[in-house]
mmCIF file of C-alpha atoms in Angstrom:
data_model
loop_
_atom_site.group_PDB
_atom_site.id
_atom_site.type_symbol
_atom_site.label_atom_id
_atom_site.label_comp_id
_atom_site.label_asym_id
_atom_site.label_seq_id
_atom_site.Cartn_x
_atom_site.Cartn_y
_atom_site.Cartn_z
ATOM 1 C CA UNK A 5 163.692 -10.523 -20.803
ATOM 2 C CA UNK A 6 163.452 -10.013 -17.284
ATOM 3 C CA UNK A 7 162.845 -13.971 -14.722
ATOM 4 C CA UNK A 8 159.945 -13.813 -12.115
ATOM 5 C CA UNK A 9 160.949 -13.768 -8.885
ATOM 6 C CA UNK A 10 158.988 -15.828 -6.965
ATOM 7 C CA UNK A 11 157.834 -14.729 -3.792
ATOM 8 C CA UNK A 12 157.196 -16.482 -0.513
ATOM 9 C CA UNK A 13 155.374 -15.190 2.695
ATOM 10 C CA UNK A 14 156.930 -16.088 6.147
ATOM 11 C CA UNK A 15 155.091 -15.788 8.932
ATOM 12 C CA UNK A 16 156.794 -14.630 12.557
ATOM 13 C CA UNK A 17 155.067 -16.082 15.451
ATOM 14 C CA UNK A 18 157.422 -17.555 17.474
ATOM 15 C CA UNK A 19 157.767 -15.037 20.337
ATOM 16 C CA UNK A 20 156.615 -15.149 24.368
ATOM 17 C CA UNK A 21 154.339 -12.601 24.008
ATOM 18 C CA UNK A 22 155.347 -11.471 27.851
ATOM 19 C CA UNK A 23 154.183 -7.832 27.878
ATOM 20 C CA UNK A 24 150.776 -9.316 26.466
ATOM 21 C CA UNK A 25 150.389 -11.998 29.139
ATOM 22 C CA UNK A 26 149.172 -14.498 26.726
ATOM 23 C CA UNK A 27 150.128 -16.158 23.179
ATOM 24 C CA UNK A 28 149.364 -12.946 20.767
ATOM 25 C CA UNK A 29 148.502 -15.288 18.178
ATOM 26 C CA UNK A 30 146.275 -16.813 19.410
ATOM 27 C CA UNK A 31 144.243 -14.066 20.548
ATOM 28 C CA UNK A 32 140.684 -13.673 18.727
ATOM 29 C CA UNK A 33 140.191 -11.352 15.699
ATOM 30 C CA UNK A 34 137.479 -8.888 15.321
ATOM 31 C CA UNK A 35 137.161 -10.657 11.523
ATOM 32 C CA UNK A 36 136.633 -14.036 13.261
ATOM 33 C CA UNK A 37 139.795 -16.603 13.775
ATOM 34 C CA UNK A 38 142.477 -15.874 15.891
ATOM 35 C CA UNK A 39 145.242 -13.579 14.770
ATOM 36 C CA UNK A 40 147.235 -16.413 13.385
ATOM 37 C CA UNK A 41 144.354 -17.514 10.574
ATOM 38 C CA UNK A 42 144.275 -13.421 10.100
ATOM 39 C CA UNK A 43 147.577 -12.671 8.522
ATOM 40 C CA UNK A 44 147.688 -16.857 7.042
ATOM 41 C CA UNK A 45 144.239 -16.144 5.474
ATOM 42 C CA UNK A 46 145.320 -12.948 4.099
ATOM 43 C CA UNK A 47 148.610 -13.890 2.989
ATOM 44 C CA UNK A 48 147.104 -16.513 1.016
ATOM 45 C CA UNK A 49 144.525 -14.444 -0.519
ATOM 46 C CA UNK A 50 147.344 -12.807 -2.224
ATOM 47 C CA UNK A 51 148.500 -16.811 -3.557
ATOM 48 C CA UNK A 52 151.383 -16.529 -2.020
ATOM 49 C CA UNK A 53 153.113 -20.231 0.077
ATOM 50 C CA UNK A 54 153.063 -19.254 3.292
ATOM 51 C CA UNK A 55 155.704 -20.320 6.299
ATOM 52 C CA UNK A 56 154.789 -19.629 9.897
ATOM 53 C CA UNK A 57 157.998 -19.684 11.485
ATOM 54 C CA UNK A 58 156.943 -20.504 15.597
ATOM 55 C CA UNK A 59 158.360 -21.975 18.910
ATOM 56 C CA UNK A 60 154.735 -23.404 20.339
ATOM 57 C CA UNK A 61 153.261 -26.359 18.881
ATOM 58 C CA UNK A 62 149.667 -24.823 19.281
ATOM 59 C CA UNK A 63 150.381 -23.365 16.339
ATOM 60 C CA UNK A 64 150.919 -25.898 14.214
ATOM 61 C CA UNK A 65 147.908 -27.810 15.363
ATOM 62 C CA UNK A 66 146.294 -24.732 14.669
ATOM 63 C CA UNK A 67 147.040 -24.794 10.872
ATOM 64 C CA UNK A 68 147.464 -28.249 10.082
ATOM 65 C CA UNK A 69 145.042 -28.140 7.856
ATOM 66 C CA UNK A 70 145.273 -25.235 6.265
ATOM 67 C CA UNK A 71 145.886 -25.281 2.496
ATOM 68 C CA UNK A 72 149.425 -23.541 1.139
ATOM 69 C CA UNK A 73 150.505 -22.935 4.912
ATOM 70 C CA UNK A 74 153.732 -25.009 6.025
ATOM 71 C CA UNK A 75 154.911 -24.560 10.128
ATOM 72 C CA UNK A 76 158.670 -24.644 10.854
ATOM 73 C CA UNK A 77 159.656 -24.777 14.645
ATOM 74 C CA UNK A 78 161.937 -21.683 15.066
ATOM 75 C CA UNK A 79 165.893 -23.418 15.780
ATOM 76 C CA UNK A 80 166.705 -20.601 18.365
ATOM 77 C CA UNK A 81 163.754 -19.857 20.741
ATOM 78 C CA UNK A 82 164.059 -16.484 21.790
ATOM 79 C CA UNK A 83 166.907 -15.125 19.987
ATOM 80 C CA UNK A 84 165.159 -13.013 17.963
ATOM 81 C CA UNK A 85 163.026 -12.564 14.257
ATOM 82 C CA UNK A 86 166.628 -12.239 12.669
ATOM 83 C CA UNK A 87 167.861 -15.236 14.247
ATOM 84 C CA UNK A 88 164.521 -17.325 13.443
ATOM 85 C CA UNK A 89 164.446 -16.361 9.693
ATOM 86 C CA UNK A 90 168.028 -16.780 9.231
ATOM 87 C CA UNK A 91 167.953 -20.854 8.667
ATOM 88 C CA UNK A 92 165.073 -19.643 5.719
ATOM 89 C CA UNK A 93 166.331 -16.688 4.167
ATOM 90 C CA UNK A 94 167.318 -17.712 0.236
ATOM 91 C CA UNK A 95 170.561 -17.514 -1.440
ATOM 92 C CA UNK A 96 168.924 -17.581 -4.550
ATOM 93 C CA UNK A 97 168.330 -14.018 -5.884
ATOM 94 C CA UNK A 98 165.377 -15.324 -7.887
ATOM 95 C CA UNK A 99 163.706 -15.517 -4.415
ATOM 96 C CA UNK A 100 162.479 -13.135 -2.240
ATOM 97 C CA UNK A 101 160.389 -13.295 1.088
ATOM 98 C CA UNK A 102 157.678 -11.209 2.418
ATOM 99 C CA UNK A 103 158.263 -11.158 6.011
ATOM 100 C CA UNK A 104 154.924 -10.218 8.650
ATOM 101 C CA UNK A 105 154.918 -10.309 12.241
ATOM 102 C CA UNK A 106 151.665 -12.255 13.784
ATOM 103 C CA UNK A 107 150.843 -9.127 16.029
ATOM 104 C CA UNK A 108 149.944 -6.715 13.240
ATOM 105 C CA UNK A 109 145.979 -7.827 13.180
ATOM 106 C CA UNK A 110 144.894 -4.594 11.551
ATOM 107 C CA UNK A 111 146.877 -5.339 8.138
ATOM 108 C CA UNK A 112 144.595 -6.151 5.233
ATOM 109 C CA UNK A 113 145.236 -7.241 1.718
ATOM 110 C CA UNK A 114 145.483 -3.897 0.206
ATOM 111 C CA UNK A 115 148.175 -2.754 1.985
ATOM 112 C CA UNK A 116 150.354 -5.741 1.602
ATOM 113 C CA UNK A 117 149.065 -5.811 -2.332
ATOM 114 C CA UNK A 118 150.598 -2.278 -2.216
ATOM 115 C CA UNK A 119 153.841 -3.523 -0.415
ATOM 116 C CA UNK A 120 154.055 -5.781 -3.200
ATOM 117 C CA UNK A 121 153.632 -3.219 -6.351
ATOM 118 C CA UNK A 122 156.598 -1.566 -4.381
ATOM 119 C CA UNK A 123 158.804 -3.965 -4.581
ATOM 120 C CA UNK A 124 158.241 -5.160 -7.596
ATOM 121 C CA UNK A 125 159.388 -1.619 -9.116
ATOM 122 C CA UNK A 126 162.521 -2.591 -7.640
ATOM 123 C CA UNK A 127 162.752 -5.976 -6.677
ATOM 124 C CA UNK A 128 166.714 -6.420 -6.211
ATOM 125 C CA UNK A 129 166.162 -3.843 -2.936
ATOM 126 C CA UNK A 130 163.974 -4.772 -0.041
ATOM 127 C CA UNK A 131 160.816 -2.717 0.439
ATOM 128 C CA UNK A 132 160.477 -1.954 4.131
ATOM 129 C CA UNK A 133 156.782 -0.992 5.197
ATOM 130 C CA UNK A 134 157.204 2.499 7.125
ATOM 131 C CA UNK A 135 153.607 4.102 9.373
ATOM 132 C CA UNK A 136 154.548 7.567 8.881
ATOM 133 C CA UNK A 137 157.193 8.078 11.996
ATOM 134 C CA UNK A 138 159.518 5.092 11.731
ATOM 135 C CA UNK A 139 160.049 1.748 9.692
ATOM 136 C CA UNK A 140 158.065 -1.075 10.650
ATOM 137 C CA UNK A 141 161.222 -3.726 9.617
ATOM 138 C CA UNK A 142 159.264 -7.105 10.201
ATOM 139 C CA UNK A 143 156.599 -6.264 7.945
ATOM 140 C CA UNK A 144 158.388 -6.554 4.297
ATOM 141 C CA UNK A 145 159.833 -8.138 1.409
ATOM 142 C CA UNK A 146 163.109 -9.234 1.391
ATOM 143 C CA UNK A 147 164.961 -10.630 -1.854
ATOM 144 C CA UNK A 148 167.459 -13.346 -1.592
ATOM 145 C CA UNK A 149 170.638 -13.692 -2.886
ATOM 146 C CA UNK A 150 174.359 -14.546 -1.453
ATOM 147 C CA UNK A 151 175.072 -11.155 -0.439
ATOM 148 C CA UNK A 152 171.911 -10.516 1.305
ATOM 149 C CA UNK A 153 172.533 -13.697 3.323
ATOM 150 C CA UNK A 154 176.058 -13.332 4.137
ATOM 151 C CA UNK A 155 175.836 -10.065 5.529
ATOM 152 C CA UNK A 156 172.836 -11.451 7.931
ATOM 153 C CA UNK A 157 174.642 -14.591 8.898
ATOM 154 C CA UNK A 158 177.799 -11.748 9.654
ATOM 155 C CA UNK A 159 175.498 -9.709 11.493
ATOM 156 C CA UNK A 160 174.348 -12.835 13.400
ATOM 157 C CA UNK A 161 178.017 -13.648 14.022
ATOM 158 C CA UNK A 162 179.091 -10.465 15.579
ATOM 159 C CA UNK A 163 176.481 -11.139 18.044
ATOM 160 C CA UNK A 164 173.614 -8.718 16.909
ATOM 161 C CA UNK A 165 170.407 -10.053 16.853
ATOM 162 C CA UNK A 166 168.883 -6.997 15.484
ATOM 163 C CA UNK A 167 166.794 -6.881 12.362
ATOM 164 C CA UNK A 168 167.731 -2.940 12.089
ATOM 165 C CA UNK A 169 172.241 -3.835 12.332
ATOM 166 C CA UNK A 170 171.397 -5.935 9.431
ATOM 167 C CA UNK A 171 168.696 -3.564 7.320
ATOM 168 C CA UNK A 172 171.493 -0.827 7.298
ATOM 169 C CA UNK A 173 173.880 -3.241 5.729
ATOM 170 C CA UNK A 174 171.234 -3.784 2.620
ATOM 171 C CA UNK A 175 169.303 -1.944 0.033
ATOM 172 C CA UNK A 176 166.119 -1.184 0.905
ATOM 173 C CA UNK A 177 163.533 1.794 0.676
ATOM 174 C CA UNK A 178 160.527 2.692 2.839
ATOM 175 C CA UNK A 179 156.824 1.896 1.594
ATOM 176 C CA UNK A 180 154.456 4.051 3.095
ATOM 177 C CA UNK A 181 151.659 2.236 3.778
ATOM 178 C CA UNK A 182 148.369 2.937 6.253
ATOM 179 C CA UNK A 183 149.696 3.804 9.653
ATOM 180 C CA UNK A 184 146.134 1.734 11.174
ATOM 181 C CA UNK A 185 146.922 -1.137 9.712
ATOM 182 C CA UNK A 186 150.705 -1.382 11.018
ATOM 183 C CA UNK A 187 149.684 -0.986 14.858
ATOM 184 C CA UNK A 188 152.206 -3.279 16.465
ATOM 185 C CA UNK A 189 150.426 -4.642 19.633
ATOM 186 C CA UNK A 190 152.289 -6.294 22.387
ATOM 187 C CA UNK A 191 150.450 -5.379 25.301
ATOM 188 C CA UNK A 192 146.431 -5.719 26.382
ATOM 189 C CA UNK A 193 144.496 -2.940 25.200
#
């Protein structure tokens, strides 16, 4: 008999957005919405609770009332995605997160539904979406557990704040997914 992890989407959204010269989020998508509603909506197409994790209250007025989306105020303002999901990250192994980044507005359903079949081949390792050339790190899913945890708050502790010092300290395979949809933009286009 094998027990259902259950599976929780968290939201980054919490950066500056310098190079872009404006909130990212907050930007208009070509589907309607801003960016934000984007990956919310299609996170909870999938059923999944969703957590934007953010440093600007615009974004919680923003989804206030949306249904099965909670807002958390990041604890370390610019520190970093590893140091804003750190105070969220589960030490129960029968919980797992799917991490997205707010500035990925070309994702759509099927490629995080395929994500998901990934991981769930192998859900004690994290599944890691990759565009062809390189991992895409903030777009995965990411199952809980003490030892998962401990060796990010240890990676936190020795003063690296990046998301890659603590992926090569945990199982985790690449997911190929569609290179469009994982366009990372941080500047105007």
């Amino acid at each position: 008999m094998t027990t259902k992890i259950a599976l929780k989407a968290v939201v980054l959204s919490g950066g500056a957005s310098r190079r872009m010269g404006r909130d990212k989020a907050l930007l208009p998508h070509a589907a309607g919405g801003t960016w934000l509603e984007h990956i919310t909506d299609l996170l909870n197409s999938l059923d999944l609770p969703v957590l934007v994790l953010t440093i600007h209250r615009s974004h919680e007025q923003l989804l206030q009332t949306s249904q099965g989306v909670s807002v958390q105020r990041d604890a370390t303002p610019g520190a970093g995605p590893l140091q804003a999901i750190a105070p969220v990250f589960p030490a129960d192994q029968q919980q797992a997160l799917l991490v997205a980044p707010v500035d990925m507005p070309e994702l759509q359903a099927d490629g995080l539904r395929q994500l998901i079949s990934s991981w769930q081949q192998q859900p004690s390792a994290a599944a890691v979406a990759h565009d062809g050339e390189r991992l895409q790190p903030l777009l995965g899913i990411y199952p809980g557990g003490s030892k998962q945890r401990q060796s990010m708050l240890e990676t936190l502790a020795a003063g690296h704040n990046s998301w890659m010092a603590w992926l090569n300290q945990i199982d985790y395979r690449a997911v190929s997914l569609p290179p469009g949809q994982l366009r990372n933009c941080n500047r105007p286009q």
